[in-house]
């Protein structure tokens, strides 16, 4: 845990999650290997007596059994199980390569659960404009600024709530991302104007937290993630959008998608979003419906129709459905 926090630079929250993952894994192991009573809940099992011998004797079969338990008994999806696998892999890599407590890594061939690839949900341009136009009320300048930064800069919610006034430097925004990695984003005119309006209102407040860029009017302290989630849902509903299908993170998806659709290349987008790996950014390279229509029309067989049967024009006057040239089949 110390290695991850001090050397790898992971956040305290990430380190705590690693600890919880490992604790649950070793609790399961103790029960499966009859080192703890079967009649007590897993969450009540202590891991204080887990030693190097138990750690060394772990096999891939043990871990796959644990994955099966997480899936069937705990109902965890593939993404959640994949994070558990990543934690276990990291732990054993540390014991083998850094601490030199193991000569061989027993989990080096551990496979990660295959995850379903689905397209990220996002707002289209008109829906994004409607969302911004729906902002009203006593927190209007703050909420509008938050939504504008989400939709233009693709910030994570943790990055947004962590912003300080000193992070705004003219047309630049300093962002502290995952793993304490810093990046600088350029602010377009919309972002600069929204920030100016909010700072004017913010400067008129008596604040407890003088550093926080975004604060709540209720306690004058740094705004929380829960408060941001709430205001996003509120304005989505006000714009007539399904607030159960979209969230602050979906606004990050929206920013990424709109940038790609308007000519930003994937590697530039990777820098904007703060992704370590290009593979993460490539989930946004889904092709929109207009491109799919163009691809269909570009096929050289697009205008070939069946002989001897006239095309029937749809009642709505739209283009006729393309039919391939083929023989009748009895």
Tab-separated table of N, CA and C in Angstrom, residues 51-204:
chain	number	residue	atom	x	y	z
A	51	UNK	N	0.076	-15.221	6.083
A	51	UNK	CA	1.535	-15.151	6.002
A	51	UNK	C	2.018	-15.432	4.572
A	52	UNK	N	3.315	-15.390	4.405
A	52	UNK	CA	3.891	-15.574	3.082
A	52	UNK	C	3.619	-16.971	2.534
A	53	UNK	N	3.505	-17.956	3.432
A	53	UNK	CA	3.240	-19.327	2.987
A	53	UNK	C	1.904	-19.415	2.264
A	54	UNK	N	0.880	-18.794	2.828
A	54	UNK	CA	-0.443	-18.805	2.194
A	54	UNK	C	-0.408	-18.047	0.873
A	55	UNK	N	0.277	-16.919	0.874
A	55	UNK	CA	0.369	-16.099	-0.337
A	55	UNK	C	1.086	-16.863	-1.447
A	56	UNK	N	2.149	-17.573	-1.091
A	56	UNK	CA	2.946	-18.297	-2.073
A	56	UNK	C	2.195	-19.468	-2.676
A	57	UNK	N	1.317	-20.104	-1.892
A	57	UNK	CA	0.623	-21.312	-2.336
A	57	UNK	C	-0.608	-21.041	-3.189
A	58	UNK	N	-0.917	-19.788	-3.432
A	58	UNK	CA	-2.080	-19.450	-4.255
A	58	UNK	C	-1.843	-19.920	-5.694
A	59	UNK	N	-2.873	-20.502	-6.286
A	59	UNK	CA	-2.793	-20.974	-7.669
A	59	UNK	C	-3.811	-20.232	-8.532
A	60	UNK	N	-3.653	-20.396	-9.840
A	60	UNK	CA	-4.630	-19.798	-10.748
A	60	UNK	C	-6.018	-20.364	-10.499
A	61	UNK	N	-6.093	-21.643	-10.146
A	61	UNK	CA	-7.386	-22.274	-9.852
A	61	UNK	C	-8.058	-21.569	-8.678
A	62	UNK	N	-7.277	-21.208	-7.664
A	62	UNK	CA	-7.833	-20.481	-6.507
A	62	UNK	C	-8.443	-19.155	-6.949
A	63	UNK	N	-7.738	-18.464	-7.822
A	63	UNK	CA	-8.205	-17.138	-8.233
A	63	UNK	C	-9.424	-17.238	-9.138
A	64	UNK	N	-9.433	-18.227	-10.032
A	64	UNK	CA	-10.607	-18.397	-10.885
A	64	UNK	C	-11.819	-18.823	-10.069
A	65	UNK	N	-11.585	-19.586	-9.028
A	65	UNK	CA	-12.672	-19.947	-8.119
A	65	UNK	C	-13.202	-18.698	-7.421
A	66	UNK	N	-12.294	-17.816	-7.042
A	66	UNK	CA	-12.684	-16.559	-6.411
A	66	UNK	C	-13.485	-15.692	-7.377
A	67	UNK	N	-13.063	-15.647	-8.644
A	67	UNK	CA	-13.805	-14.886	-9.643
A	67	UNK	C	-15.221	-15.433	-9.817
A	68	UNK	N	-15.331	-16.756	-9.776
A	68	UNK	CA	-16.646	-17.398	-9.890
A	68	UNK	C	-17.527	-17.027	-8.704
A	69	UNK	N	-16.920	-16.987	-7.531
A	69	UNK	CA	-17.650	-16.586	-6.318
A	69	UNK	C	-18.141	-15.134	-6.441
A	70	UNK	N	-17.264	-14.260	-6.915
A	70	UNK	CA	-17.652	-12.854	-7.057
A	70	UNK	C	-18.790	-12.687	-8.055
A	71	UNK	N	-18.784	-13.507	-9.108
A	71	UNK	CA	-19.810	-13.409	-10.130
A	71	UNK	C	-21.138	-13.984	-9.656
A	72	UNK	N	-21.103	-15.192	-9.089
A	72	UNK	CA	-22.341	-15.885	-8.747
A	72	UNK	C	-22.910	-15.470	-7.401
A	73	UNK	N	-22.052	-15.330	-6.407
A	73	UNK	CA	-22.539	-15.037	-5.057
A	73	UNK	C	-22.628	-13.547	-4.763
A	74	UNK	N	-21.701	-12.784	-5.334
A	74	UNK	CA	-21.696	-11.339	-5.084
A	74	UNK	C	-22.327	-10.539	-6.216
A	75	UNK	N	-22.514	-11.155	-7.363
A	75	UNK	CA	-23.163	-10.480	-8.485
A	75	UNK	C	-22.344	-9.382	-9.130
A	76	UNK	N	-21.020	-9.478	-9.049
A	76	UNK	CA	-20.180	-8.445	-9.650
A	76	UNK	C	-20.084	-8.633	-11.160
A	77	UNK	N	-20.125	-7.533	-11.885
A	77	UNK	CA	-20.014	-7.623	-13.336
A	77	UNK	C	-18.553	-7.793	-13.751
A	78	UNK	N	-18.325	-7.946	-15.047
A	78	UNK	CA	-16.976	-8.219	-15.551
A	78	UNK	C	-16.010	-7.088	-15.242
A	79	UNK	N	-16.476	-5.855	-15.318
A	79	UNK	CA	-15.592	-4.712	-15.060
A	79	UNK	C	-15.118	-4.701	-13.609
A	80	UNK	N	-16.025	-4.992	-12.686
A	80	UNK	CA	-15.656	-5.027	-11.270
A	80	UNK	C	-14.699	-6.175	-10.974
A	81	UNK	N	-14.949	-7.319	-11.601
A	81	UNK	CA	-14.054	-8.463	-11.397
A	81	UNK	C	-12.682	-8.194	-12.005
A	82	UNK	N	-12.659	-7.479	-13.113
A	82	UNK	CA	-11.385	-7.142	-13.753
A	82	UNK	C	-10.525	-6.272	-12.846
A	83	UNK	N	-11.163	-5.394	-12.089
A	83	UNK	CA	-10.393	-4.573	-11.156
A	83	UNK	C	-9.801	-5.423	-10.039
A	84	UNK	N	-10.541	-6.425	-9.570
A	84	UNK	CA	-10.008	-7.344	-8.546
A	84	UNK	C	-8.800	-8.088	-9.095
A	85	UNK	N	-8.903	-8.518	-10.348
A	85	UNK	CA	-7.782	-9.213	-10.984
A	85	UNK	C	-6.562	-8.292	-11.067
A	86	UNK	N	-6.787	-7.046	-11.427
A	86	UNK	CA	-5.687	-6.083	-11.536
A	86	UNK	C	-5.006	-5.886	-10.185
A	87	UNK	N	-5.781	-5.850	-9.119
A	87	UNK	CA	-5.228	-5.702	-7.781
A	87	UNK	C	-4.354	-6.895	-7.417
A	88	UNK	N	-4.861	-8.098	-7.663
A	88	UNK	CA	-4.110	-9.315	-7.333
A	88	UNK	C	-2.831	-9.392	-8.159
A	89	UNK	N	-2.942	-9.073	-9.447
A	89	UNK	CA	-1.757	-9.067	-10.315
A	89	UNK	C	-0.693	-8.104	-9.775
A	90	UNK	N	-1.129	-6.907	-9.419
A	90	UNK	CA	-0.217	-5.880	-8.933
A	90	UNK	C	0.468	-6.317	-7.641
A	91	UNK	N	-0.288	-6.956	-6.756
A	91	UNK	CA	0.245	-7.411	-5.477
A	91	UNK	C	1.352	-8.442	-5.683
A	92	UNK	N	1.089	-9.402	-6.541
A	92	UNK	CA	2.075	-10.458	-6.765
A	92	UNK	C	3.272	-9.963	-7.576
A	93	UNK	N	3.050	-9.014	-8.440
A	93	UNK	CA	4.164	-8.419	-9.183
A	93	UNK	C	5.095	-7.695	-8.221
A	94	UNK	N	4.512	-7.004	-7.253
A	94	UNK	CA	5.311	-6.311	-6.247
A	94	UNK	C	6.124	-7.307	-5.421
A	95	UNK	N	5.479	-8.389	-4.972
A	95	UNK	CA	6.172	-9.385	-4.149
A	95	UNK	C	7.324	-10.044	-4.907
A	96	UNK	N	7.154	-10.192	-6.216
A	96	UNK	CA	8.168	-10.880	-7.024
A	96	UNK	C	9.280	-9.942	-7.480
A	97	UNK	N	8.912	-8.797	-8.043
A	97	UNK	CA	9.896	-7.922	-8.679
A	97	UNK	C	10.488	-6.860	-7.764
A	98	UNK	N	9.717	-6.415	-6.772
A	98	UNK	CA	10.178	-5.322	-5.910
A	98	UNK	C	10.650	-5.831	-4.547
A	99	UNK	N	9.758	-6.522	-3.836
A	99	UNK	CA	10.102	-6.995	-2.492
A	99	UNK	C	11.002	-8.231	-2.517
A	100	UNK	N	11.029	-8.930	-3.658
A	100	UNK	CA	11.848	-10.141	-3.826
A	100	UNK	C	11.517	-11.207	-2.785
A	101	UNK	N	10.255	-11.303	-2.408
A	101	UNK	CA	9.810	-12.312	-1.439
A	101	UNK	C	9.370	-13.594	-2.125
A	102	UNK	N	9.106	-13.526	-3.412
A	102	UNK	CA	8.741	-14.715	-4.187
A	102	UNK	C	9.711	-14.868	-5.349
A	103	UNK	N	10.130	-16.082	-5.593
A	103	UNK	CA	11.023	-16.332	-6.713
A	103	UNK	C	10.263	-16.398	-8.034
A	104	UNK	N	9.049	-16.928	-7.980
A	104	UNK	CA	8.209	-17.020	-9.171
A	104	UNK	C	6.846	-16.416	-8.889
A	105	UNK	N	6.312	-15.779	-9.893
A	105	UNK	CA	4.991	-15.161	-9.762
A	105	UNK	C	3.928	-16.190	-10.140
A	106	UNK	N	3.132	-16.658	-9.173
A	106	UNK	CA	2.153	-17.710	-9.475
A	106	UNK	C	0.967	-17.234	-10.299
A	107	UNK	N	0.812	-15.926	-10.470
A	107	UNK	CA	-0.365	-15.410	-11.191
A	107	UNK	C	0.036	-14.670	-12.460
A	108	UNK	N	1.255	-14.886	-12.951
A	108	UNK	CA	1.699	-14.142	-14.130
A	108	UNK	C	0.874	-14.469	-15.375
A	109	UNK	N	0.246	-15.644	-15.406
A	109	UNK	CA	-0.595	-16.012	-16.549
A	109	UNK	C	-2.086	-15.786	-16.272
A	110	UNK	N	-2.372	-15.006	-15.240
A	110	UNK	CA	-3.773	-14.762	-14.870
A	110	UNK	C	-4.475	-13.945	-15.947
A	111	UNK	N	-5.603	-14.460	-16.422
A	111	UNK	CA	-6.409	-13.760	-17.425
A	111	UNK	C	-7.413	-12.838	-16.748
A	112	UNK	N	-7.706	-11.759	-17.417
A	112	UNK	CA	-8.720	-10.829	-16.923
A	112	UNK	C	-10.062	-11.166	-17.562
A	113	UNK	N	-11.162	-10.992	-16.839
A	113	UNK	CA	-12.483	-11.274	-17.429
A	113	UNK	C	-12.707	-10.478	-18.703
A	114	UNK	N	-13.273	-11.137	-19.681
A	114	UNK	CA	-13.575	-10.452	-20.940
A	114	UNK	C	-14.785	-9.553	-20.742
A	115	UNK	N	-14.617	-8.297	-21.064
A	115	UNK	CA	-15.691	-7.338	-20.820
A	115	UNK	C	-16.451	-7.040	-22.103
A	116	UNK	N	-17.726	-6.836	-21.942
A	116	UNK	CA	-18.584	-6.494	-23.067
A	116	UNK	C	-18.239	-5.089	-23.546
A	117	UNK	N	-18.012	-4.951	-24.839
A	117	UNK	CA	-17.703	-3.651	-25.404
A	117	UNK	C	-18.990	-2.972	-25.850
A	118	UNK	N	-19.281	-1.868	-25.216
A	118	UNK	CA	-20.493	-1.128	-25.566
A	118	UNK	C	-20.127	0.325	-25.850
A	119	UNK	N	-20.887	0.936	-26.720
A	119	UNK	CA	-20.633	2.330	-27.061
A	119	UNK	C	-21.031	3.233	-25.900
A	120	UNK	N	-20.207	4.228	-25.585
A	120	UNK	CA	-20.561	5.143	-24.490
A	120	UNK	C	-21.764	5.996	-24.854
A	121	UNK	N	-22.616	6.242	-23.875
A	121	UNK	CA	-23.769	7.118	-24.097
A	121	UNK	C	-23.297	8.565	-24.090
A	122	UNK	N	-23.883	9.363	-24.965
A	122	UNK	CA	-23.491	10.765	-25.037
A	122	UNK	C	-24.651	11.582	-25.587
A	123	UNK	N	-24.588	12.883	-25.351
A	123	UNK	CA	-25.577	13.804	-25.896
A	123	UNK	C	-25.118	14.268	-27.277
A	124	UNK	N	-26.069	14.456	-28.180
A	124	UNK	CA	-25.691	15.047	-29.457
A	124	UNK	C	-25.589	16.560	-29.294
A	125	UNK	N	-25.239	17.240	-30.357
A	125	UNK	CA	-25.004	18.682	-30.272
A	125	UNK	C	-26.249	19.439	-29.830
A	126	UNK	N	-27.403	19.111	-30.418
A	126	UNK	CA	-28.639	19.811	-30.061
A	126	UNK	C	-29.014	19.578	-28.603
A	127	UNK	N	-28.835	18.350	-28.129
A	127	UNK	CA	-29.147	18.036	-26.730
A	127	UNK	C	-28.197	18.770	-25.786
A	128	UNK	N	-26.934	18.897	-26.190
A	128	UNK	CA	-25.956	19.619	-25.369
A	128	UNK	C	-26.334	21.091	-25.250
A	129	UNK	N	-26.760	21.678	-26.371
A	129	UNK	CA	-27.193	23.081	-26.355
A	129	UNK	C	-28.425	23.245	-25.483
A	130	UNK	N	-29.364	22.309	-25.589
A	130	UNK	CA	-30.582	22.363	-24.770
A	130	UNK	C	-30.241	22.289	-23.283
A	131	UNK	N	-29.268	21.453	-22.947
A	131	UNK	CA	-28.863	21.329	-21.545
A	131	UNK	C	-28.317	22.651	-21.022
A	132	UNK	N	-27.462	23.287	-21.791
A	132	UNK	CA	-26.898	24.562	-21.353
A	132	UNK	C	-27.971	25.648	-21.258
A	133	UNK	N	-28.911	25.634	-22.212
A	133	UNK	CA	-29.966	26.653	-22.204
A	133	UNK	C	-30.973	26.450	-21.084
A	134	UNK	N	-30.988	25.264	-20.482
A	134	UNK	CA	-31.955	24.978	-19.417
A	134	UNK	C	-31.518	25.519	-18.060
A	135	UNK	N	-30.270	25.951	-17.949
A	135	UNK	CA	-29.728	26.370	-16.655
A	135	UNK	C	-30.379	27.666	-16.205
A	136	UNK	N	-30.901	27.634	-14.986
A	136	UNK	CA	-31.580	28.805	-14.429
A	136	UNK	C	-31.538	28.687	-12.911
A	137	UNK	N	-31.930	29.745	-12.214
A	137	UNK	CA	-31.998	29.696	-10.755
A	137	UNK	C	-30.852	30.428	-10.084
A	138	UNK	N	-30.812	30.351	-8.757
A	138	UNK	CA	-29.841	31.128	-7.977
A	138	UNK	C	-28.396	30.672	-8.194
A	139	UNK	N	-28.204	29.420	-8.597
A	139	UNK	CA	-26.858	28.910	-8.848
A	139	UNK	C	-26.522	28.881	-10.337
A	140	UNK	N	-27.210	29.694	-11.116
A	140	UNK	CA	-27.125	29.594	-12.571
A	140	UNK	C	-25.705	29.773	-13.093
A	141	UNK	N	-24.992	30.802	-12.622
A	141	UNK	CA	-23.655	31.060	-13.167
A	141	UNK	C	-22.691	29.929	-12.815
A	142	UNK	N	-22.809	29.396	-11.604
A	142	UNK	CA	-21.940	28.285	-11.206
A	142	UNK	C	-22.260	27.026	-11.990
A	143	UNK	N	-23.555	26.679	-12.035
A	143	UNK	CA	-23.959	25.446	-12.717
A	143	UNK	C	-23.659	25.511	-14.210
A	144	UNK	N	-23.895	26.674	-14.796
A	144	UNK	CA	-23.608	26.827	-16.237
A	144	UNK	C	-22.119	26.647	-16.495
A	145	UNK	N	-21.296	27.193	-15.632
A	145	UNK	CA	-19.846	27.074	-15.782
A	145	UNK	C	-19.407	25.617	-15.649
A	146	UNK	N	-19.971	24.904	-14.689
A	146	UNK	CA	-19.633	23.492	-14.486
A	146	UNK	C	-20.007	22.674	-15.714
A	147	UNK	N	-21.224	22.866	-16.217
A	147	UNK	CA	-21.665	22.115	-17.396
A	147	UNK	C	-20.830	22.479	-18.622
A	148	UNK	N	-20.465	23.733	-18.737
A	148	UNK	CA	-19.654	24.174	-19.876
A	148	UNK	C	-18.279	23.516	-19.856
A	149	UNK	N	-17.680	23.421	-18.683
A	149	UNK	CA	-16.366	22.775	-18.575
A	149	UNK	C	-16.466	21.284	-18.864
A	150	UNK	N	-17.527	20.647	-18.367
A	150	UNK	CA	-17.727	19.228	-18.668
A	150	UNK	C	-17.826	19.010	-20.179
A	151	UNK	N	-18.657	19.818	-20.830
A	151	UNK	CA	-18.962	19.599	-22.247
A	151	UNK	C	-17.863	20.069	-23.191
A	152	UNK	N	-17.018	20.991	-22.741
A	152	UNK	CA	-15.956	21.505	-23.598
A	152	UNK	C	-14.585	20.913	-23.304
A	153	UNK	N	-14.354	20.555	-22.062
A	153	UNK	CA	-13.022	20.079	-21.658
A	153	UNK	C	-12.988	18.590	-21.345
A	154	UNK	N	-14.159	17.959	-21.188
A	154	UNK	CA	-14.186	16.533	-20.904
A	154	UNK	C	-13.574	16.170	-19.566
A	155	UNK	N	-13.791	16.993	-18.542
A	155	UNK	CA	-13.217	16.734	-17.224
A	155	UNK	C	-13.879	15.554	-16.531
A	156	UNK	N	-13.108	14.851	-15.715
A	156	UNK	CA	-13.683	13.892	-14.778
A	156	UNK	C	-14.285	14.690	-13.627
A	157	UNK	N	-15.271	14.111	-12.944
A	157	UNK	CA	-15.904	14.840	-11.846
A	157	UNK	C	-14.909	15.103	-10.723
A	158	UNK	N	-13.996	14.150	-10.471
A	158	UNK	CA	-12.999	14.347	-9.419
A	158	UNK	C	-12.064	15.501	-9.772
A	159	UNK	N	-11.786	15.659	-11.069
A	159	UNK	CA	-10.925	16.752	-11.509
A	159	UNK	C	-11.633	18.088	-11.343
A	160	UNK	N	-12.920	18.122	-11.646
A	160	UNK	CA	-13.667	19.375	-11.560
A	160	UNK	C	-13.786	19.855	-10.120
A	161	UNK	N	-14.173	18.964	-9.197
A	161	UNK	CA	-14.355	19.400	-7.810
A	161	UNK	C	-13.022	19.760	-7.168
A	162	UNK	N	-11.921	19.247	-7.708
A	162	UNK	CA	-10.611	19.548	-7.151
A	162	UNK	C	-9.985	20.830	-7.673
A	163	UNK	N	-10.644	21.502	-8.608
A	163	UNK	CA	-10.087	22.728	-9.186
A	163	UNK	C	-10.002	23.853	-8.155
A	164	UNK	N	-8.909	24.595	-8.195
A	164	UNK	CA	-8.733	25.789	-7.379
A	164	UNK	C	-8.733	27.020	-8.265
A	165	UNK	N	-8.945	28.173	-7.672
A	165	UNK	CA	-8.969	29.412	-8.452
A	165	UNK	C	-7.628	29.652	-9.141
A	166	UNK	N	-6.534	29.202	-8.513
A	166	UNK	CA	-5.202	29.399	-9.102
A	166	UNK	C	-4.963	28.504	-10.309
A	167	UNK	N	-5.854	27.536	-10.543
A	167	UNK	CA	-5.711	26.653	-11.703
A	167	UNK	C	-6.179	27.330	-12.988
A	168	UNK	N	-6.925	28.400	-12.851
A	168	UNK	CA	-7.390	29.153	-14.020
A	168	UNK	C	-6.364	30.232	-14.325
A	169	UNK	N	-5.716	30.119	-15.472
A	169	UNK	CA	-4.642	31.046	-15.831
A	169	UNK	C	-4.892	31.585	-17.238
A	170	UNK	N	-5.719	32.599	-17.327
A	170	UNK	CA	-6.053	33.162	-18.632
A	170	UNK	C	-6.836	32.171	-19.464
A	171	UNK	N	-6.265	31.772	-20.596
A	171	UNK	CA	-6.951	30.809	-21.449
A	171	UNK	C	-6.446	29.385	-21.215
A	172	UNK	N	-5.824	29.141	-20.054
A	172	UNK	CA	-5.337	27.822	-19.689
A	172	UNK	C	-6.023	27.344	-18.407
A	173	UNK	N	-6.164	26.051	-18.305
A	173	UNK	CA	-6.707	25.450	-17.089
A	173	UNK	C	-5.787	24.311	-16.665
A	174	UNK	N	-5.268	24.394	-15.457
A	174	UNK	CA	-4.417	23.338	-14.924
A	174	UNK	C	-5.308	22.291	-14.259
A	175	UNK	N	-5.164	21.040	-14.679
A	175	UNK	CA	-6.015	19.959	-14.182
A	175	UNK	C	-5.140	18.881	-13.553
A	176	UNK	N	-5.500	18.460	-12.350
A	176	UNK	CA	-4.794	17.370	-11.679
A	176	UNK	C	-5.630	16.111	-11.837
A	177	UNK	N	-5.136	15.182	-12.655
A	177	UNK	CA	-5.911	13.992	-12.983
A	177	UNK	C	-5.563	12.785	-12.141
A	178	UNK	N	-5.903	11.608	-12.652
A	178	UNK	CA	-5.640	10.367	-11.946
A	178	UNK	C	-4.141	10.180	-11.734
A	179	UNK	N	-3.794	9.608	-10.577
A	179	UNK	CA	-2.390	9.373	-10.282
A	179	UNK	C	-1.589	10.649	-10.118
A	180	UNK	N	-2.276	11.747	-9.745
A	180	UNK	CA	-1.629	13.049	-9.563
A	180	UNK	C	-0.886	13.515	-10.818
A	181	UNK	N	-1.416	13.134	-11.970
A	181	UNK	CA	-0.811	13.566	-13.234
A	181	UNK	C	-1.424	14.898	-13.640
A	182	UNK	N	-0.555	15.863	-13.879
A	182	UNK	CA	-1.021	17.211	-14.221
A	182	UNK	C	-1.040	17.402	-15.730
A	183	UNK	N	-2.086	18.056	-16.212
A	183	UNK	CA	-2.149	18.420	-17.624
A	183	UNK	C	-2.743	19.823	-17.730
A	184	UNK	N	-2.456	20.478	-18.836
A	184	UNK	CA	-2.948	21.833	-19.058
A	184	UNK	C	-3.880	21.822	-20.261
A	185	UNK	N	-5.078	22.368	-20.082
A	185	UNK	CA	-6.067	22.437	-21.149
A	185	UNK	C	-6.255	23.889	-21.579
A	186	UNK	N	-6.482	24.096	-22.862
A	186	UNK	CA	-6.795	25.426	-23.374
A	186	UNK	C	-8.301	25.670	-23.233
A	187	UNK	N	-8.650	26.862	-22.818
A	187	UNK	CA	-10.048	27.219	-22.627
A	187	UNK	C	-10.537	28.010	-23.842
A	188	UNK	N	-11.636	27.541	-24.445
A	188	UNK	CA	-12.208	28.295	-25.559
A	188	UNK	C	-13.015	29.476	-25.030
A	189	UNK	N	-13.591	30.241	-25.933
A	189	UNK	CA	-14.291	31.465	-25.532
A	189	UNK	C	-15.466	31.172	-24.610
A	190	UNK	N	-16.183	30.093	-24.893
A	190	UNK	CA	-17.348	29.748	-24.066
A	190	UNK	C	-16.919	29.473	-22.624
A	191	UNK	N	-15.826	28.733	-22.453
A	191	UNK	CA	-15.339	28.413	-21.110
A	191	UNK	C	-14.843	29.666	-20.392
A	192	UNK	N	-14.113	30.513	-21.114
A	192	UNK	CA	-13.596	31.735	-20.494
A	192	UNK	C	-14.726	32.650	-20.032
A	193	UNK	N	-15.756	32.778	-20.857
A	193	UNK	CA	-16.881	33.644	-20.492
A	193	UNK	C	-17.646	33.064	-19.308
A	194	UNK	N	-17.867	31.759	-19.302
A	194	UNK	CA	-18.579	31.116	-18.198
A	194	UNK	C	-17.796	31.263	-16.895
A	195	UNK	N	-16.480	31.119	-16.966
A	195	UNK	CA	-15.642	31.268	-15.772
A	195	UNK	C	-15.654	32.713	-15.266
A	196	UNK	N	-15.618	33.670	-16.178
A	196	UNK	CA	-15.659	35.077	-15.774
A	196	UNK	C	-16.957	35.403	-15.037
A	197	UNK	N	-18.070	34.916	-15.585
A	197	UNK	CA	-19.375	35.179	-14.965
A	197	UNK	C	-19.451	34.553	-13.579
A	198	UNK	N	-18.968	33.300	-13.462
A	198	UNK	CA	-19.017	32.628	-12.164
A	198	UNK	C	-18.075	33.298	-11.172
A	199	UNK	N	-16.876	33.686	-11.587
A	199	UNK	CA	-15.927	34.312	-10.671
A	199	UNK	C	-16.450	35.644	-10.154
A	200	UNK	N	-17.200	36.360	-10.984
A	200	UNK	CA	-17.805	37.615	-10.536
A	200	UNK	C	-18.771	37.360	-9.386
A	201	UNK	N	-19.621	36.335	-9.532
A	201	UNK	CA	-20.563	35.996	-8.468
A	201	UNK	C	-19.838	35.385	-7.263
A	202	UNK	N	-18.825	34.574	-7.532
A	202	UNK	CA	-18.088	33.926	-6.446
A	202	UNK	C	-17.371	34.950	-5.569
A	203	UNK	N	-16.786	35.969	-6.199
A	203	UNK	CA	-16.030	36.973	-5.449
A	203	UNK	C	-16.924	37.789	-4.515
A	204	UNK	N	-18.217	37.765	-4.771
A	204	UNK	CA	-19.151	38.507	-3.920
A	204	UNK	C	-19.563	37.703	-2.680
